[in-house]
PDB file of C-alpha atoms in Angstrom:
ATOM      1  CA  MET A 407      15.408 -50.359  44.093  1.00 58.00           C
ATOM      2  CA  ALA A 408      16.553 -48.105  41.264  1.00 62.00           C
ATOM      3  CA  ALA A 409      18.783 -45.169  42.095  1.00 63.00           C
ATOM      4  CA  ARG A 410      17.645 -41.858  40.692  1.00 66.00           C
ATOM      5  CA  ILE A 411      20.272 -39.554  39.217  1.00 64.00           C
ATOM      6  CA  LYS A 412      19.841 -35.807  39.288  1.00 61.00           C
ATOM      7  CA  VAL A 413      21.172 -34.485  36.019  1.00 58.00           C
ATOM      8  CA  LYS A 414      22.467 -30.956  36.278  1.00 56.00           C
ATOM      9  CA  SER A 415      21.597 -28.784  33.279  1.00 51.00           C
ATOM     10  CA  GLU A 416      24.320 -26.669  31.710  1.00 48.00           C
ATOM     11  CA  SER A 417      22.372 -23.447  32.354  1.00 45.00           C
ATOM     12  CA  ALA A 418      22.071 -24.037  36.104  1.00 45.00           C
ATOM     13  CA  HIS A 419      24.137 -21.850  38.400  1.00 47.00           C
ATOM     14  CA  GLU A 420      25.313 -22.927  41.833  1.00 47.00           C
ATOM     15  CA  GLU A 421      24.545 -20.556  44.682  1.00 50.00           C
ATOM     16  CA  PRO A 422      27.594 -19.401  46.602  1.00 51.00           C
ATOM     17  CA  VAL A 423      28.111 -21.216  49.867  1.00 48.00           C
ATOM     18  CA  SER A 424      28.405 -18.855  52.806  1.00 48.00           C
ATOM     19  CA  ALA A 425      31.085 -19.343  55.406  1.00 49.00           C
ATOM     20  CA  GLN A 426      28.511 -20.260  58.054  1.00 52.00           C
ATOM     21  CA  GLN A 427      26.888 -23.046  56.034  1.00 55.00           C
ATOM     22  CA  PRO A 428      28.449 -26.489  56.313  1.00 51.00           C
ATOM     23  CA  VAL A 429      30.255 -27.529  53.171  1.00 53.00           C
ATOM     24  CA  SER A 430      28.835 -30.720  51.678  1.00 55.00           C
ATOM     25  CA  SER A 431      31.093 -33.644  51.016  1.00 54.00           C
ATOM     26  CA  PRO A 432      32.698 -33.625  47.550  1.00 60.00           C
ATOM     27  CA  LYS A 433      30.977 -35.587  44.803  1.00 62.00           C
ATOM     28  CA  PRO A 434      32.551 -38.908  43.938  1.00 60.00           C
ATOM     29  CA  SER A 435      34.946 -38.860  41.019  1.00 61.00           C
ATOM     30  CA  PRO A 436      33.992 -40.719  37.824  1.00 59.00           C
ATOM     31  CA  THR A 437      36.172 -43.639  38.866  1.00 61.00           C
ATOM     32  CA  GLU A 438      34.264 -43.926  42.163  1.00 71.00           C
ATOM     33  CA  MET A 439      30.799 -43.803  40.534  1.00 82.00           C
ATOM     34  CA  PRO A 440      28.921 -47.002  39.734  1.00 89.00           C
ATOM     35  CA  GLU A 441      29.573 -48.123  36.184  1.00 92.00           C
ATOM     36  CA  ALA A 442      25.984 -47.634  35.016  1.00 94.00           C
ATOM     37  CA  GLU A 443      25.847 -44.127  36.459  1.00 94.00           C
ATOM     38  CA  ARG A 444      28.992 -43.098  34.575  1.00 95.00           C
ATOM     39  CA  VAL A 445      27.487 -44.377  31.329  1.00 96.00           C
ATOM     40  CA  ALA A 446      24.169 -42.623  32.061  1.00 96.00           C
ATOM     41  CA  ARG A 447      25.935 -39.292  32.383  1.00 95.00           C
ATOM     42  CA  LYS A 448      27.767 -39.900  29.095  1.00 95.00           C
ATOM     43  CA  ILE A 449      24.453 -40.660  27.367  1.00 96.00           C
ATOM     44  CA  VAL A 450      22.890 -37.419  28.607  1.00 95.00           C
ATOM     45  CA  ARG A 451      25.847 -35.335  27.400  1.00 95.00           C
ATOM     46  CA  ALA A 452      26.091 -37.105  24.039  1.00 95.00           C
ATOM     47  CA  THR A 453      22.384 -36.945  23.172  1.00 95.00           C
ATOM     48  CA  ASN A 454      22.460 -33.168  22.737  1.00 92.00           C
ATOM     49  CA  ASP A 455      25.650 -33.372  20.630  1.00 93.00           C
ATOM     50  CA  LEU A 456      24.931 -36.267  18.272  1.00 92.00           C
ATOM     51  CA  GLU A 457      26.770 -34.667  15.361  1.00 91.00           C
ATOM     52  CA  HIS A 458      30.091 -34.955  17.206  1.00 93.00           C
ATOM     53  CA  VAL A 459      29.588 -38.073  19.318  1.00 93.00           C
ATOM     54  CA  ASP A 460      31.908 -41.049  18.964  1.00 94.00           C
ATOM     55  CA  LEU A 461      29.613 -44.065  19.282  1.00 95.00           C
ATOM     56  CA  SER A 462      32.548 -46.393  19.930  1.00 95.00           C
ATOM     57  CA  GLU A 463      33.019 -44.684  23.308  1.00 94.00           C
ATOM     58  CA  LEU A 464      29.449 -45.532  24.307  1.00 95.00           C
ATOM     59  CA  TYR A 465      28.602 -48.826  22.578  1.00 97.00           C
ATOM     60  CA  ALA A 466      30.159 -52.251  22.433  1.00 96.00           C
ATOM     61  CA  GLU A 467      31.025 -53.725  19.034  1.00 96.00           C
ATOM     62  CA  ASN A 468      28.220 -56.295  19.199  1.00 95.00           C
ATOM     63  CA  CYS A 469      25.598 -53.948  20.628  1.00 96.00           C
ATOM     64  CA  ILE A 470      21.875 -54.364  19.898  1.00 95.00           C
ATOM     65  CA  SER A 471      19.519 -51.407  19.507  1.00 95.00           C
ATOM     66  CA  VAL A 472      15.774 -52.025  19.223  1.00 93.00           C
ATOM     67  CA  GLU A 473      13.048 -49.544  18.346  1.00 89.00           C
ATOM     68  CA  SER A 474      10.425 -51.424  20.354  1.00 77.00           C
ATOM     69  CA  SER A 475       7.652 -49.130  19.135  1.00 72.00           C
ATOM     70  CA  LEU A 476       8.415 -50.255  15.553  1.00 73.00           C
ATOM     71  CA  GLY A 477       8.738 -53.977  16.314  1.00 73.00           C
ATOM     72  CA  GLU A 478      11.612 -56.411  16.599  1.00 69.00           C
ATOM     73  CA  GLU A 479      12.271 -56.195  12.851  1.00 71.00           C
ATOM     74  CA  ALA A 480      13.534 -52.634  13.413  1.00 77.00           C
ATOM     75  CA  SER A 481      16.426 -53.840  15.592  1.00 88.00           C
ATOM     76  CA  ILE A 482      20.024 -52.878  14.794  1.00 90.00           C
ATOM     77  CA  HIS A 483      22.962 -55.228  15.387  1.00 93.00           C
ATOM     78  CA  GLY A 484      26.572 -54.098  15.619  1.00 95.00           C
ATOM     79  CA  LEU A 485      28.305 -50.748  15.874  1.00 95.00           C
ATOM     80  CA  PRO A 486      28.537 -50.081  12.078  1.00 95.00           C
ATOM     81  CA  ALA A 487      24.763 -50.495  11.701  1.00 94.00           C
ATOM     82  CA  LEU A 488      24.234 -48.198  14.650  1.00 94.00           C
ATOM     83  CA  GLU A 489      26.379 -45.519  13.002  1.00 95.00           C
ATOM     84  CA  GLU A 490      24.252 -45.782   9.839  1.00 94.00           C
ATOM     85  CA  LYS A 491      21.134 -45.402  11.972  1.00 93.00           C
ATOM     86  CA  LEU A 492      22.544 -42.217  13.495  1.00 94.00           C
ATOM     87  CA  GLU A 493      23.369 -40.785  10.042  1.00 95.00           C
ATOM     88  CA  ALA A 494      19.809 -41.480   8.867  1.00 93.00           C
ATOM     89  CA  TRP A 495      18.440 -39.703  11.964  1.00 93.00           C
ATOM     90  CA  LEU A 496      20.598 -36.626  11.439  1.00 95.00           C
ATOM     91  CA  ALA A 497      19.481 -36.503   7.796  1.00 95.00           C
ATOM     92  CA  LYS A 498      15.868 -36.054   8.970  1.00 94.00           C
ATOM     93  CA  VAL A 499      16.400 -33.722  11.928  1.00 95.00           C
ATOM     94  CA  GLU A 500      17.646 -30.162  11.546  1.00 95.00           C
ATOM     95  CA  THR A 501      17.862 -29.244  15.238  1.00 95.00           C
ATOM     96  CA  ALA A 502      17.045 -31.111  18.443  1.00 95.00           C
ATOM     97  CA  HIS A 503      17.013 -30.176  22.105  1.00 96.00           C
ATOM     98  CA  TRP A 504      16.734 -33.138  24.488  1.00 96.00           C
ATOM     99  CA  THR A 505      15.808 -32.817  28.154  1.00 96.00           C
ATOM    100  CA  PRO A 506      16.298 -35.779  30.533  1.00 96.00           C
ATOM    101  CA  VAL A 507      13.194 -35.568  32.721  1.00 96.00           C
ATOM    102  CA  HIS A 508      14.156 -38.548  34.907  1.00 96.00           C
ATOM    103  CA  VAL A 509      17.240 -40.785  34.975  1.00 96.00           C
ATOM    104  CA  PHE A 510      17.203 -44.061  36.921  1.00 95.00           C
ATOM    105  CA  VAL A 511      19.986 -46.595  37.492  1.00 95.00           C
ATOM    106  CA  ASN A 512      19.487 -50.099  38.850  1.00 94.00           C
ATOM    107  CA  GLY A 513      22.471 -52.433  38.744  1.00 94.00           C
ATOM    108  CA  ASN A 514      23.659 -52.471  35.130  1.00 95.00           C
ATOM    109  CA  ALA A 515      20.363 -51.041  33.770  1.00 96.00           C
ATOM    110  CA  ILE A 516      19.687 -47.394  32.902  1.00 97.00           C
ATOM    111  CA  CYS A 517      16.259 -45.874  32.286  1.00 97.00           C
ATOM    112  CA  ILE A 518      15.913 -42.323  30.940  1.00 97.00           C
ATOM    113  CA  GLU A 519      12.690 -40.433  30.343  1.00 97.00           C
ATOM    114  CA  TRP A 520      13.280 -37.925  27.542  1.00 97.00           C
ATOM    115  CA  GLN A 521      11.418 -34.903  26.261  1.00 97.00           C
ATOM    116  CA  ALA A 522      12.631 -33.265  23.073  1.00 96.00           C
ATOM    117  CA  GLU A 523      11.884 -30.317  20.833  1.00 96.00           C
ATOM    118  CA  LEU A 524      12.634 -31.407  17.285  1.00 96.00           C
ATOM    119  CA  LYS A 525      12.728 -29.357  14.107  1.00 96.00           C
ATOM    120  CA  MET A 526      12.602 -31.642  11.103  1.00 95.00           C
ATOM    121  CA  ARG A 527      14.203 -30.778   7.790  1.00 94.00           C
ATOM    122  CA  ASP A 528      10.791 -30.826   6.116  1.00 93.00           C
ATOM    123  CA  GLY A 529       9.794 -27.866   8.291  1.00 93.00           C
ATOM    124  CA  ARG A 530       7.776 -29.699  10.956  1.00 95.00           C
ATOM    125  CA  ALA A 531       8.204 -28.851  14.663  1.00 95.00           C
ATOM    126  CA  ILE A 532       7.616 -31.855  16.956  1.00 95.00           C
ATOM    127  CA  ASP A 533       7.291 -32.174  20.724  1.00 96.00           C
ATOM    128  CA  PHE A 534       8.700 -35.653  21.255  1.00 96.00           C
ATOM    129  CA  GLU A 535       8.640 -37.991  24.287  1.00 96.00           C
ATOM    130  CA  GLU A 536      10.599 -41.202  24.701  1.00 96.00           C
ATOM    131  CA  ILE A 537      11.620 -43.826  27.249  1.00 96.00           C
ATOM    132  CA  ALA A 538      15.093 -45.306  26.711  1.00 97.00           C
ATOM    133  CA  ILE A 539      16.395 -48.395  28.539  1.00 96.00           C
ATOM    134  CA  HIS A 540      20.096 -49.312  28.263  1.00 97.00           C
ATOM    135  CA  GLU A 541      22.006 -52.379  29.502  1.00 97.00           C
ATOM    136  CA  VAL A 542      25.659 -51.816  30.376  1.00 97.00           C
ATOM    137  CA  GLU A 543      28.628 -54.182  30.524  1.00 96.00           C
ATOM    138  CA  ASN A 544      32.265 -53.226  30.985  1.00 94.00           C
ATOM    139  CA  GLY A 545      31.434 -49.530  30.799  1.00 94.00           C
ATOM    140  CA  LYS A 546      29.623 -49.687  27.437  1.00 96.00           C
ATOM    141  CA  ILE A 547      26.095 -50.203  26.173  1.00 97.00           C
ATOM    142  CA  VAL A 548      25.470 -53.740  24.967  1.00 97.00           C
ATOM    143  CA  ALA A 549      21.707 -53.518  24.453  1.00 96.00           C
ATOM    144  CA  GLU A 550      19.046 -50.810  24.404  1.00 96.00           C
ATOM    145  CA  ARG A 551      15.351 -50.336  23.686  1.00 95.00           C
ATOM    146  CA  PHE A 552      13.384 -47.192  22.849  1.00 94.00           C
ATOM    147  CA  PHE A 553       9.660 -46.675  23.504  1.00 94.00           C
ATOM    148  CA  TYR A 554       7.738 -43.801  21.888  1.00 93.00           C
ATOM    149  CA  ASP A 555       4.772 -42.995  19.674  1.00 92.00           C
ATOM    150  CA  PRO A 556       5.981 -43.623  16.093  1.00 89.00           C
ATOM    151  CA  SER A 557       3.189 -41.493  14.623  1.00 89.00           C
ATOM    152  CA  ALA A 558       4.821 -38.431  16.195  1.00 89.00           C
ATOM    153  CA  LEU A 559       7.712 -38.756  13.728  1.00 88.00           C
ATOM    154  CA  SER A 560       5.716 -39.848  10.692  1.00 84.00           C
ATOM    155  CA  ALA A 561       5.528 -37.342   7.875  1.00 76.00           C
ATOM    156  CA  PRO A 562       1.971 -36.386   6.862  1.00 72.00           C
ATOM    157  CA  PRO A 563       0.715 -38.281   3.781  1.00 67.00           C
ATOM    158  CA  ALA A 564       1.091 -36.547   0.468  1.00 65.00           C
ATOM    159  CA  GLY A 565      -1.859 -34.346  -0.346  1.00 60.00           C
ATOM    160  CA  SER A 566      -3.143 -34.214   3.237  1.00 57.00           C
ATOM    161  CA  THR A 567      -2.143 -30.614   3.584  1.00 56.00           C
ATOM    162  CA  LYS A 568      -3.592 -28.208   1.093  1.00 53.00           C
ATOM    163  CA  PRO A 569      -1.215 -25.624  -0.290  1.00 54.00           C
ATOM    164  CA  GLU A 570      -2.037 -22.097   0.560  1.00 59.00           C
ATOM    165  CA  ALA A 571      -4.166 -20.522  -2.123  1.00 62.00           C
ATOM    166  CA  GLU A 572      -2.490 -17.689  -3.915  1.00 68.00           C
ATOM    167  CA  PRO A 573      -4.387 -14.426  -3.705  1.00 69.00           C
ATOM    168  CA  GLU A 574      -6.288 -13.557  -6.839  1.00 72.00           C
ATOM    169  CA  PRO A 575      -4.857 -10.619  -8.742  1.00 70.00           C
ATOM    170  CA  VAL A 576      -6.799  -7.426  -8.268  1.00 69.00           C
ATOM    171  CA  GLU A 577      -8.087  -6.115 -11.553  1.00 69.00           C
ATOM    172  CA  ALA A 578      -7.510  -2.465 -12.216  1.00 65.00           C
ATOM    173  CA  GLN A 579     -10.745  -0.558 -12.040  1.00 63.00           C
ATOM    174  CA  ALA A 580     -11.724   1.124 -15.275  1.00 64.00           C
ATOM    175  CA  GLU A 581     -11.877   4.881 -15.085  1.00 66.00           C
ATOM    176  CA  LEU A 582     -15.445   6.124 -15.072  1.00 61.00           C
ATOM    177  CA  PRO A 583     -16.285   8.609 -17.847  1.00 66.00           C
ATOM    178  CA  MET A 584     -16.650  12.164 -16.707  1.00 62.00           C
ATOM    179  CA  PRO A 585     -20.228  13.461 -17.004  1.00 62.00           C
ATOM    180  CA  PRO A 586     -20.684  16.142 -19.650  1.00 65.00           C
ATOM    181  CA  VAL A 587     -20.493  19.711 -18.446  1.00 59.00           C
ATOM    182  CA  VAL A 588     -23.794  21.489 -19.033  1.00 59.00           C
ATOM    183  CA  ALA A 589     -23.772  25.267 -19.185  1.00 59.00           C
ATOM    184  CA  VAL A 590     -26.525  26.705 -17.009  1.00 59.00           C
ATOM    185  CA  ALA A 591     -27.963  29.984 -18.159  1.00 62.00           C
ATOM    186  CA  LYS A 592     -27.785  32.711 -15.557  1.00 62.00           C
ATOM    187  CA  PRO A 593     -31.316  33.871 -14.724  1.00 62.00           C
ATOM    188  CA  GLU A 594     -32.069  37.471 -15.448  1.00 68.00           C
ATOM    189  CA  LEU A 595     -32.947  39.600 -12.456  1.00 63.00           C
ATOM    190  CA  THR A 596     -36.150  41.550 -12.817  1.00 64.00           C
ATOM    191  CA  GLN A 597     -37.020  44.506 -10.593  1.00 64.00           C
ATOM    192  CA  ALA A 598     -40.328  44.383  -8.831  1.00 62.00           C
ATOM    193  CA  PRO A 599     -42.666  47.204  -9.794  1.00 61.00           C
ATOM    194  CA  VAL A 600     -42.771  50.210  -7.424  1.00 58.00           C
ATOM    195  CA  GLU A 601     -46.115  50.716  -5.856  1.00 59.00           C
ATOM    196  CA  SER A 602     -47.693  54.055  -6.402  1.00 58.00           C
ATOM    197  CA  GLU A 603     -47.939  56.618  -3.634  1.00 59.00           C
ATOM    198  CA  ALA A 604     -51.701  56.269  -3.658  1.00 56.00           C
ATOM    199  CA  ALA A 605     -51.432  52.534  -2.987  1.00 56.00           C
ATOM    200  CA  ALA A 606     -48.989  53.170  -0.162  1.00 55.00           C
ATOM    201  CA  GLU A 607     -51.399  55.664   1.458  1.00 58.00           C
ATOM    202  CA  THR A 608     -54.222  53.161   1.348  1.00 58.00           C
ATOM    203  CA  GLU A 609     -52.334  50.630   3.484  1.00 61.00           C
ATOM    204  CA  SER A 610     -54.435  49.522   6.381  1.00 64.00           C
ATOM    205  CA  GLU A 611     -53.632  51.035   9.700  1.00 68.00           C
ATOM    206  CA  PRO A 612     -52.466  48.697  12.454  1.00 67.00           C
ATOM    207  CA  GLU A 613     -55.206  47.384  14.647  1.00 72.00           C
ATOM    208  CA  PRO A 614     -55.154  48.593  18.239  1.00 69.00           C
ATOM    209  CA  VAL A 615     -53.549  46.159  20.686  1.00 62.00           C
ATOM    210  CA  ALA A 616     -56.029  44.704  23.081  1.00 61.00           C
ATOM    211  CA  GLU A 617     -55.412  45.309  26.734  1.00 61.00           C
ATOM    212  CA  ARG A 618     -53.441  42.479  28.360  1.00 58.00           C
ATOM    213  CA  THR A 619     -55.530  40.329  30.541  1.00 53.00           C
ATOM    214  CA  PRO A 620     -53.589  38.714  33.409  1.00 51.00           C
ATOM    215  CA  PHE A 621     -53.755  34.921  33.286  1.00 46.00           C
ATOM    216  CA  PHE A 622     -51.912  34.325  36.541  1.00 46.00           C
ATOM    217  CA  PRO A 623     -53.768  33.009  39.565  1.00 49.00           C
ATOM    218  CA  THR A 624     -55.316  35.419  42.000  1.00 47.00           C
ATOM    219  CA  PHE A 625     -53.354  36.172  45.152  1.00 46.00           C
ATOM    220  CA  GLU A 626     -54.695  37.988  48.142  1.00 48.00           C
ATOM    221  CA  LEU A 627     -52.437  40.462  49.932  1.00 46.00           C
ATOM    222  CA  GLU A 628     -53.137  42.234  53.187  1.00 50.00           C
ATOM    223  CA  ASP A 629     -52.911  45.729  51.642  1.00 51.00           C
ATOM    224  CA  ASP A 630     -55.207  44.971  48.726  1.00 48.00           C
ATOM    225  CA  GLU A 631     -58.818  44.335  48.475  1.00 50.00           C
ATOM    226  CA  PRO A 632     -59.843  40.714  48.393  1.00 49.00           C
ATOM    227  CA  GLY A 633     -60.018  39.261  44.937  1.00 48.00           C
ATOM    228  CA  THR A 634     -57.661  41.826  43.321  1.00 43.00           C
ATOM    229  CA  PRO A 635     -55.555  40.046  40.647  1.00 46.00           C
ATOM    230  CA  ILE A 636     -51.820  40.489  41.115  1.00 42.00           C
ATOM    231  CA  ASP A 637     -49.462  40.276  38.169  1.00 46.00           C
ATOM    232  CA  PRO A 638     -46.125  38.737  39.245  1.00 43.00           C
ATOM    233  CA  MET A 639     -44.376  41.053  36.840  1.00 48.00           C
ATOM    234  CA  ASP A 640     -45.412  43.946  39.056  1.00 46.00           C
ATOM    235  CA  LEU A 641     -43.874  42.453  42.225  1.00 41.00           C
TER     236      LEU A 641
END
């Protein structure tokens, strides 16, 4: 059965151990660890610092590296060829952050499930997933295989992405001609003729106002005669 390694991230912080809690036994030193586990920890540390890694500390001189997703013809033999492969990778990738999701060790075999956030030099941002299997002898990697989706790293074909259309220049609006100013003649005020005194005397006299007839309903009160109309305004 494969042993699973818990890889401690650099950002993790250990909680202080209180005096009442039992202190766990110290972790084994690198010399006491199984050989494959020591190499697995080196791989995890080196993967996020590929620009400064010394491949001779990890790989044997006659190592074999196979991109299984690309076929056997994509295999690399020997440490010098592996260094060229690393240089070609760094030429394509601007930044990379690798996260070991799971790390398993079984005998001299190491299996690591990776997730990565890659920023390519052509501007693409890629969420990348990979399974890496390494075989270890005498503390170094002698063979390895990588499994991933090769289309995730493929650059889009030329012309597949349309360049952003440049905004059309806004033409300056022509100034509208001002309408001609028309002078309006001021109307002359004419005084109405004054009626003669005789015409004023002949004005009709106002008609007499008819007596108001109550339109309210008839109410009967004890002090009044039956049928007497009562105006509410008089109450």
